[in-house]
CSV table of C-alpha atoms in Angstrom, one decimal:
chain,number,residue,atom,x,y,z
A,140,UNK,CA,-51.4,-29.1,-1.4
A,141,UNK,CA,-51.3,-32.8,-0.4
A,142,UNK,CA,-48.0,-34.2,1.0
A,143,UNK,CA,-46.5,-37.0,-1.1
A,144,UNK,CA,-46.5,-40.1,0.0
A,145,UNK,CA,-43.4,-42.4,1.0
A,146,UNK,CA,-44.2,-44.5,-2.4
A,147,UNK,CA,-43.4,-41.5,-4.7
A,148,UNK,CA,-40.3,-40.2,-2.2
A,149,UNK,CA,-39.2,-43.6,-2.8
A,150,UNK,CA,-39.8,-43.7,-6.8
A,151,UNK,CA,-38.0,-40.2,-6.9
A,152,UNK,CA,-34.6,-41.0,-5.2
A,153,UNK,CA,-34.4,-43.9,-7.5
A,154,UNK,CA,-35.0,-41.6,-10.5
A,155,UNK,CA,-32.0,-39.2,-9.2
A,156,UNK,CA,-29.5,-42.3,-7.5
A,157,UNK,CA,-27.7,-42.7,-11.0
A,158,UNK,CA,-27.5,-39.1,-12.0
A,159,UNK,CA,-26.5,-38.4,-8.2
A,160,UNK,CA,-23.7,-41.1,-8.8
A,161,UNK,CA,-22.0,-40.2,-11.3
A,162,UNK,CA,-21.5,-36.5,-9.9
A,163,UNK,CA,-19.8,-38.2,-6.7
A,164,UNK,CA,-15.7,-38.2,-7.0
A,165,UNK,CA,-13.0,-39.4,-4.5
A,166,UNK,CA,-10.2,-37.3,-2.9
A,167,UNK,CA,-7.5,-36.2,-4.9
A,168,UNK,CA,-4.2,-38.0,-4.3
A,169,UNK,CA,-1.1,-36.0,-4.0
A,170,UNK,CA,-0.2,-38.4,-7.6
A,171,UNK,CA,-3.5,-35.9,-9.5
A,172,UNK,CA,-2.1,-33.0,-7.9
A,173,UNK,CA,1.5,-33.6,-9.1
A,174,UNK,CA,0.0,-34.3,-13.1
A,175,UNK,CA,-2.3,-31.2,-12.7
A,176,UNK,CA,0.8,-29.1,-11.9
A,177,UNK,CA,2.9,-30.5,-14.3
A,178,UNK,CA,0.2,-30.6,-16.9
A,179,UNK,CA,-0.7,-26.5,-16.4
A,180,UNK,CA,3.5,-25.7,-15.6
A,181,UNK,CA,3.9,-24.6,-19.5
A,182,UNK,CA,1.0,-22.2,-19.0
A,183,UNK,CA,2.6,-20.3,-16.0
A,184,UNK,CA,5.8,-20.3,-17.6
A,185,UNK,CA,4.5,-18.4,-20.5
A,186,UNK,CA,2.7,-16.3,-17.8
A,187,UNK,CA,6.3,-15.5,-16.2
A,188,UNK,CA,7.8,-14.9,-19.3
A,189,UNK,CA,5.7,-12.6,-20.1
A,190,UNK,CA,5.6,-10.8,-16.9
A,191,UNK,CA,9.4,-10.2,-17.1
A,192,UNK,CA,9.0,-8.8,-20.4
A,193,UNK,CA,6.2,-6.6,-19.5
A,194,UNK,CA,8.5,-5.8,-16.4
A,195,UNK,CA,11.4,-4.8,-19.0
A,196,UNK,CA,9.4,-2.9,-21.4
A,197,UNK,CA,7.8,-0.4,-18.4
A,198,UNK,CA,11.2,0.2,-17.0
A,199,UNK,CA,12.4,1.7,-19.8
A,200,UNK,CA,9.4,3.4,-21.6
A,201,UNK,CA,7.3,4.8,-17.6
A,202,UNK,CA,9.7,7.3,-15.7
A,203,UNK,CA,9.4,6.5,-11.9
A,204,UNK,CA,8.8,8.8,-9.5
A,205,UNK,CA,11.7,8.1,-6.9
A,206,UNK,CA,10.7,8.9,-3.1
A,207,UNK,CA,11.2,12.4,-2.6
A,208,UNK,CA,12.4,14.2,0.5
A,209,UNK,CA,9.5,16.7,0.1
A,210,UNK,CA,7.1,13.9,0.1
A,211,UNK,CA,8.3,12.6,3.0
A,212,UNK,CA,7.7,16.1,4.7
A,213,UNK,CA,4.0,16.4,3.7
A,214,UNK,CA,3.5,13.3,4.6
A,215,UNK,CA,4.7,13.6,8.1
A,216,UNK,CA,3.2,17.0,8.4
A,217,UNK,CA,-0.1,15.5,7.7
A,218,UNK,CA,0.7,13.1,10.8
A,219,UNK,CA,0.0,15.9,13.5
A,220,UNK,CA,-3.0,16.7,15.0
A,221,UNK,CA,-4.9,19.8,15.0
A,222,UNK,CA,-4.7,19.6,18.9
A,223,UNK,CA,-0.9,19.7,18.3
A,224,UNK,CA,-0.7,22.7,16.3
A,225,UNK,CA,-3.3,24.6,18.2
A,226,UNK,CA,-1.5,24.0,21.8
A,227,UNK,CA,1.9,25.1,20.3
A,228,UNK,CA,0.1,28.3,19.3
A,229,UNK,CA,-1.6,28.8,22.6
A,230,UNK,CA,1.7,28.1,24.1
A,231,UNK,CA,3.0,30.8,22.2
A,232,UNK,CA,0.3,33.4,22.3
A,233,UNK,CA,0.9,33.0,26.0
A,234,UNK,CA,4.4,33.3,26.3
A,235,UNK,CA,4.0,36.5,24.1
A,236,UNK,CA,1.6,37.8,26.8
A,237,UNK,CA,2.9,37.6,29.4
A,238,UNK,CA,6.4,39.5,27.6
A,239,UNK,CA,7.3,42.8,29.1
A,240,UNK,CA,7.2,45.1,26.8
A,241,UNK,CA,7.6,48.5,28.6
A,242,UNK,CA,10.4,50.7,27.1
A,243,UNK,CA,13.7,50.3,28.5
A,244,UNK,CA,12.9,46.4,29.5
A,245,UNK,CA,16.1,44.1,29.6
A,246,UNK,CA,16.8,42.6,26.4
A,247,UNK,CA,18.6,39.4,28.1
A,248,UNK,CA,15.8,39.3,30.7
A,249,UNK,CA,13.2,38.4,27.6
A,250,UNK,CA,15.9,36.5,25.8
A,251,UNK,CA,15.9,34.3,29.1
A,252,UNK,CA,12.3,33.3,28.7
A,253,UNK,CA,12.5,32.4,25.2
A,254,UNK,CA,15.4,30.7,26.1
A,255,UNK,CA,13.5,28.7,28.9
A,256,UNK,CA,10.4,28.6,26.9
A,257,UNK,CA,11.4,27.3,23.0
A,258,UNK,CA,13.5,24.2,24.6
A,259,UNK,CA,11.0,23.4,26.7
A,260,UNK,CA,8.2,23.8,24.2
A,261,UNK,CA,10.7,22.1,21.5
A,262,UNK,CA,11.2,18.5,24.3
A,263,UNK,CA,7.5,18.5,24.5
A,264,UNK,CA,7.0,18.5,21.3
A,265,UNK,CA,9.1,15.8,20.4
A,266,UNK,CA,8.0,13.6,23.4
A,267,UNK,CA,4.7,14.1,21.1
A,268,UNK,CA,6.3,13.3,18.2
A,269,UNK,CA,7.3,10.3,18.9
A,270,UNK,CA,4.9,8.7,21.2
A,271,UNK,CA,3.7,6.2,18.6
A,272,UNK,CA,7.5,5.0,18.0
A,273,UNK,CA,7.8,1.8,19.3
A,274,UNK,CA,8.9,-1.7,18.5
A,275,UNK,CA,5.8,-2.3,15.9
A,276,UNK,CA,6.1,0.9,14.3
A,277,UNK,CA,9.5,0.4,13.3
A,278,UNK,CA,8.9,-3.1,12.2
A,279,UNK,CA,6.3,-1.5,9.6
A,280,UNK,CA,8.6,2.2,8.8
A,281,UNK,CA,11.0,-1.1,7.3
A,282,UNK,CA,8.8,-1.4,4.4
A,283,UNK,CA,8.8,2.2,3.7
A,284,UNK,CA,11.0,3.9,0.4
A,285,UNK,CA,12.7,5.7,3.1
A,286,UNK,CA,15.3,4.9,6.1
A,287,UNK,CA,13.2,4.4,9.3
A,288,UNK,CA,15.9,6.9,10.4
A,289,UNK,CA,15.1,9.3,8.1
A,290,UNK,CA,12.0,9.6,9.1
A,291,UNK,CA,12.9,10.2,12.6
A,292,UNK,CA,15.2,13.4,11.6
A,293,UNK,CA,12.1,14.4,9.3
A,294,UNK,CA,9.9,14.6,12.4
A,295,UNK,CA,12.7,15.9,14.1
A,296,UNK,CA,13.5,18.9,11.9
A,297,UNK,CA,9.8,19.4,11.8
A,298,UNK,CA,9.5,20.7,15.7
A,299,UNK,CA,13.0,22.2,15.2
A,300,UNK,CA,10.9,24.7,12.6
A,301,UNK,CA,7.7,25.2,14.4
A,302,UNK,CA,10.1,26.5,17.4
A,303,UNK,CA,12.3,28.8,14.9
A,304,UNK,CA,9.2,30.2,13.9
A,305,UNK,CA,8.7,30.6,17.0
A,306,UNK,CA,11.3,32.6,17.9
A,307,UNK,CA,11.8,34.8,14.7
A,308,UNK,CA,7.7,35.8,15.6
A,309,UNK,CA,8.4,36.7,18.9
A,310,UNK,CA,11.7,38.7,18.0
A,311,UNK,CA,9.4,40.6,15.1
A,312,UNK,CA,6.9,41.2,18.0
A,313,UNK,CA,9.5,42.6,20.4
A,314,UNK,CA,11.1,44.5,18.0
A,315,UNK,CA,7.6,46.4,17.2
A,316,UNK,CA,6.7,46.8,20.6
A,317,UNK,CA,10.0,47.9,22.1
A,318,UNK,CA,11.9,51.2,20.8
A,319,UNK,CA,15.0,50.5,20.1
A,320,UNK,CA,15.6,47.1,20.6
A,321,UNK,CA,18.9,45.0,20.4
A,322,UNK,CA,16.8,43.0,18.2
A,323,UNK,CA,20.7,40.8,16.9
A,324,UNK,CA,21.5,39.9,20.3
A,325,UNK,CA,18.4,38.8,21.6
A,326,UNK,CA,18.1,36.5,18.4
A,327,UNK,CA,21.5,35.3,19.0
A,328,UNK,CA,20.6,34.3,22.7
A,329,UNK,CA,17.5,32.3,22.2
A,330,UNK,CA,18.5,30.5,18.7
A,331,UNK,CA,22.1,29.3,20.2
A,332,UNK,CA,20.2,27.4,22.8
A,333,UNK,CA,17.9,26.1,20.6
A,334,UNK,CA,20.0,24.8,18.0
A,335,UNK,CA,22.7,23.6,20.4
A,336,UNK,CA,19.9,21.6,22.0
A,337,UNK,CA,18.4,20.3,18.8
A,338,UNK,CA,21.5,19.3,17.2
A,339,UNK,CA,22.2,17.2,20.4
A,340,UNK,CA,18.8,15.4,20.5
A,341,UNK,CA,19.1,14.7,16.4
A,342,UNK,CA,22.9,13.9,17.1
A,343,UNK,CA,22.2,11.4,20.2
A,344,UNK,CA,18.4,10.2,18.5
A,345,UNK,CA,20.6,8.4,15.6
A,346,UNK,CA,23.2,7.0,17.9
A,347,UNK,CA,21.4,5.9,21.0
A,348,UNK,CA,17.4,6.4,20.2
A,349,UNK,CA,15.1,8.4,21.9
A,350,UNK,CA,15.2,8.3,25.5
A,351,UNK,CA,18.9,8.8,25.8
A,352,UNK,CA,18.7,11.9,23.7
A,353,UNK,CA,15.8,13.5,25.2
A,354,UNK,CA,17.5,13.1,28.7
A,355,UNK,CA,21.1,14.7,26.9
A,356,UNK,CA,18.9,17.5,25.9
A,357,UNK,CA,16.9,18.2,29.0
A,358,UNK,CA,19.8,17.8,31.2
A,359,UNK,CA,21.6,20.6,29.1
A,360,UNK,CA,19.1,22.5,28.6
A,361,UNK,CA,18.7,23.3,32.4
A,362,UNK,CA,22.7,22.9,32.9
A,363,UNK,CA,23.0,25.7,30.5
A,364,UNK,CA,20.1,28.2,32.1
A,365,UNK,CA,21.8,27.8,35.1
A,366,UNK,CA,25.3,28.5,33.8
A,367,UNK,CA,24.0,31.6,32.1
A,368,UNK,CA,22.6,32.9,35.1
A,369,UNK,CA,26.0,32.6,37.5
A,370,UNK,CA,28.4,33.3,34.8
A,371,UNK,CA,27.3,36.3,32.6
A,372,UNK,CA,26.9,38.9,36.1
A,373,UNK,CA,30.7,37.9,37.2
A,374,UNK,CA,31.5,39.5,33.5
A,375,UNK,CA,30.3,42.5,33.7
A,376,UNK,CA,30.9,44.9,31.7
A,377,UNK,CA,33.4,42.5,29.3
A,378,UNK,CA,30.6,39.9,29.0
A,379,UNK,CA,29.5,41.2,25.7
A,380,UNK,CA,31.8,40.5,23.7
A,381,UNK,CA,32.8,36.9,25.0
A,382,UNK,CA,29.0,36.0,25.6
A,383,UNK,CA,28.8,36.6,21.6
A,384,UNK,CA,31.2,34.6,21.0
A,385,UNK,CA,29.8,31.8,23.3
A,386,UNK,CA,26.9,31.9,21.4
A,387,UNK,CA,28.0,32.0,18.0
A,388,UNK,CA,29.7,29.1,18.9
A,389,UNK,CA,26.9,27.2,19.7
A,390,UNK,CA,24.7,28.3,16.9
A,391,UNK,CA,27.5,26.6,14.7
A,392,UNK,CA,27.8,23.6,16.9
A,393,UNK,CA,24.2,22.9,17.0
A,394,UNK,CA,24.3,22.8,12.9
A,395,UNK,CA,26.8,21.2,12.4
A,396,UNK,CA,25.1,18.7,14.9
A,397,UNK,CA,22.1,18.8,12.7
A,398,UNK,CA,24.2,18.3,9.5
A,399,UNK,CA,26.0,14.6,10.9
A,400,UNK,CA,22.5,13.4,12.4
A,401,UNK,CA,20.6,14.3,8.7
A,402,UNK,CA,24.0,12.5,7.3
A,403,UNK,CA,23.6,9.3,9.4
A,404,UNK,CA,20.0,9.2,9.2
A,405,UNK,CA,20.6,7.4,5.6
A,406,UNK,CA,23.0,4.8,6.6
A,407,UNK,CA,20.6,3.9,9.7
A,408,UNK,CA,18.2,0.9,8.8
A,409,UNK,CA,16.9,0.6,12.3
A,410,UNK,CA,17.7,2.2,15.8
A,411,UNK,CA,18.5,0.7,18.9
């Protein structure tokens, strides 16, 4: 293949400088972008007018699906890992170990370790929860069908079950292993503490956020161990009765607790 020579390069770019030319156009002024818009402005008005009557026409012929509460559960199920639900388990499968189950064994003895155990387990769990909450993620949970809120109690209630579960398993496995077990009062001793101390973190998480409310909870979880411990032995034999009663009290606190935080939880846009 020979290499052309500078005559014919020369006889070629004169060939293609007209064509070349005429292919050539200036910047647009902002005076051709102003006639192009108003020249194509009746075209995107028919395009919005029938947008807004495509709009009308699907509202009232295609049911929407509204967000649903349910939904919102799977979803945030789905948002824990498998290393989550296995610990809990192991967690449990150890506290259920280590249980004394000879005959005759102290009902409020074993009711103290689930009493130590479930709040414990249930803090933990929602430190885990809500690890990921932070500034960004409630910027995005904004967008979302649901109050950011919302979805707070959701993941709340959540850890609240697991633990209840919990408890009810443990009760079922006590009440197997032991003869004659006071199966109602030991129930009644674990879930007031439990509930008590849920319904204060769900209470204090929609006023005050996080932190505060996992320090209320802590600090009464271990407050009420304590009082437990010094109190009931200066009843004895009375204590029953009024220990019942304390109880029941709590159970009743800690839902209605649980009731104002779900109830707020849809006013809340945002937390502090």
């Amino acid at each position: 293949m020979s290499v052309p020579k500078d005559t014919e390069l020369q006889m070629l770019e004169d060939e293609l400088r007209t064509p070349l030319s005429q292919l050539l156009t200036g910047t647009a002024s902002s005076y051709d972008t102003a006639r192009l818009i108003r020249a194509l402005q009746p075209a995107f008005d028919e395009l919005q007018q029938a947008s807004e009557e495509d709009r009308f026409v699907n509202r009232n012929t295609v049911k929407v699906k509204r967000p649903s509460i349910f939904r919102l559960i799977r979803s945030q199920l789905s948002s824990y890992s498998r290393m989550y639900w296995l610990a809990s388990l192991l967690i449990f499968g150890m506290l259920l170990l280590v249980l004394p189950t000879s005959q005759g064994v102290s009902a409020f003895s074993v009711g103290t370790m689930f009493s130590i155990v479930l709040p414990a387990l249930l803090l933990a769990s929602l430190a885990y929860s809500f690890r990921s909450w932070n500034k960004e993620m409630r910027m995005i949970e904004t967008i979302t069908p649901y109050p950011p809120a919302l979805l707070l109690i959701v993941r709340t209630m959540i850890v609240i079950s697991l633990n209840l579960v919990f408890g009810i398993a443990g009760s079922i496995y006590m009440n197997v292993k032991v003869t004659a077990f006071p199966m109602l009062p030991f129930v009644l001793q674990w879930l007031s503490l439990l509930l008590l101390v849920s319904g204060i973190t769900a209470y204090v998480l929609m006023w005050k956020g996080f932190k505060l409310a996992f320090t209320f909870a802590a600090v009464f979880w271990i407050g009420w161990n304590g009082l437990m411990q010094r109190v009931i032995p200066l009843w004895e034999m009375s204590y029953s009765r009024h220990l019942a009663e304390l109880q029941l009290s709590a159970v009743i606190a800690g839902l209605v607790l649980l009731a104002l935080a779900y109830k707020r939880s849809f006013g809340t846009r945002l937390l502090p």
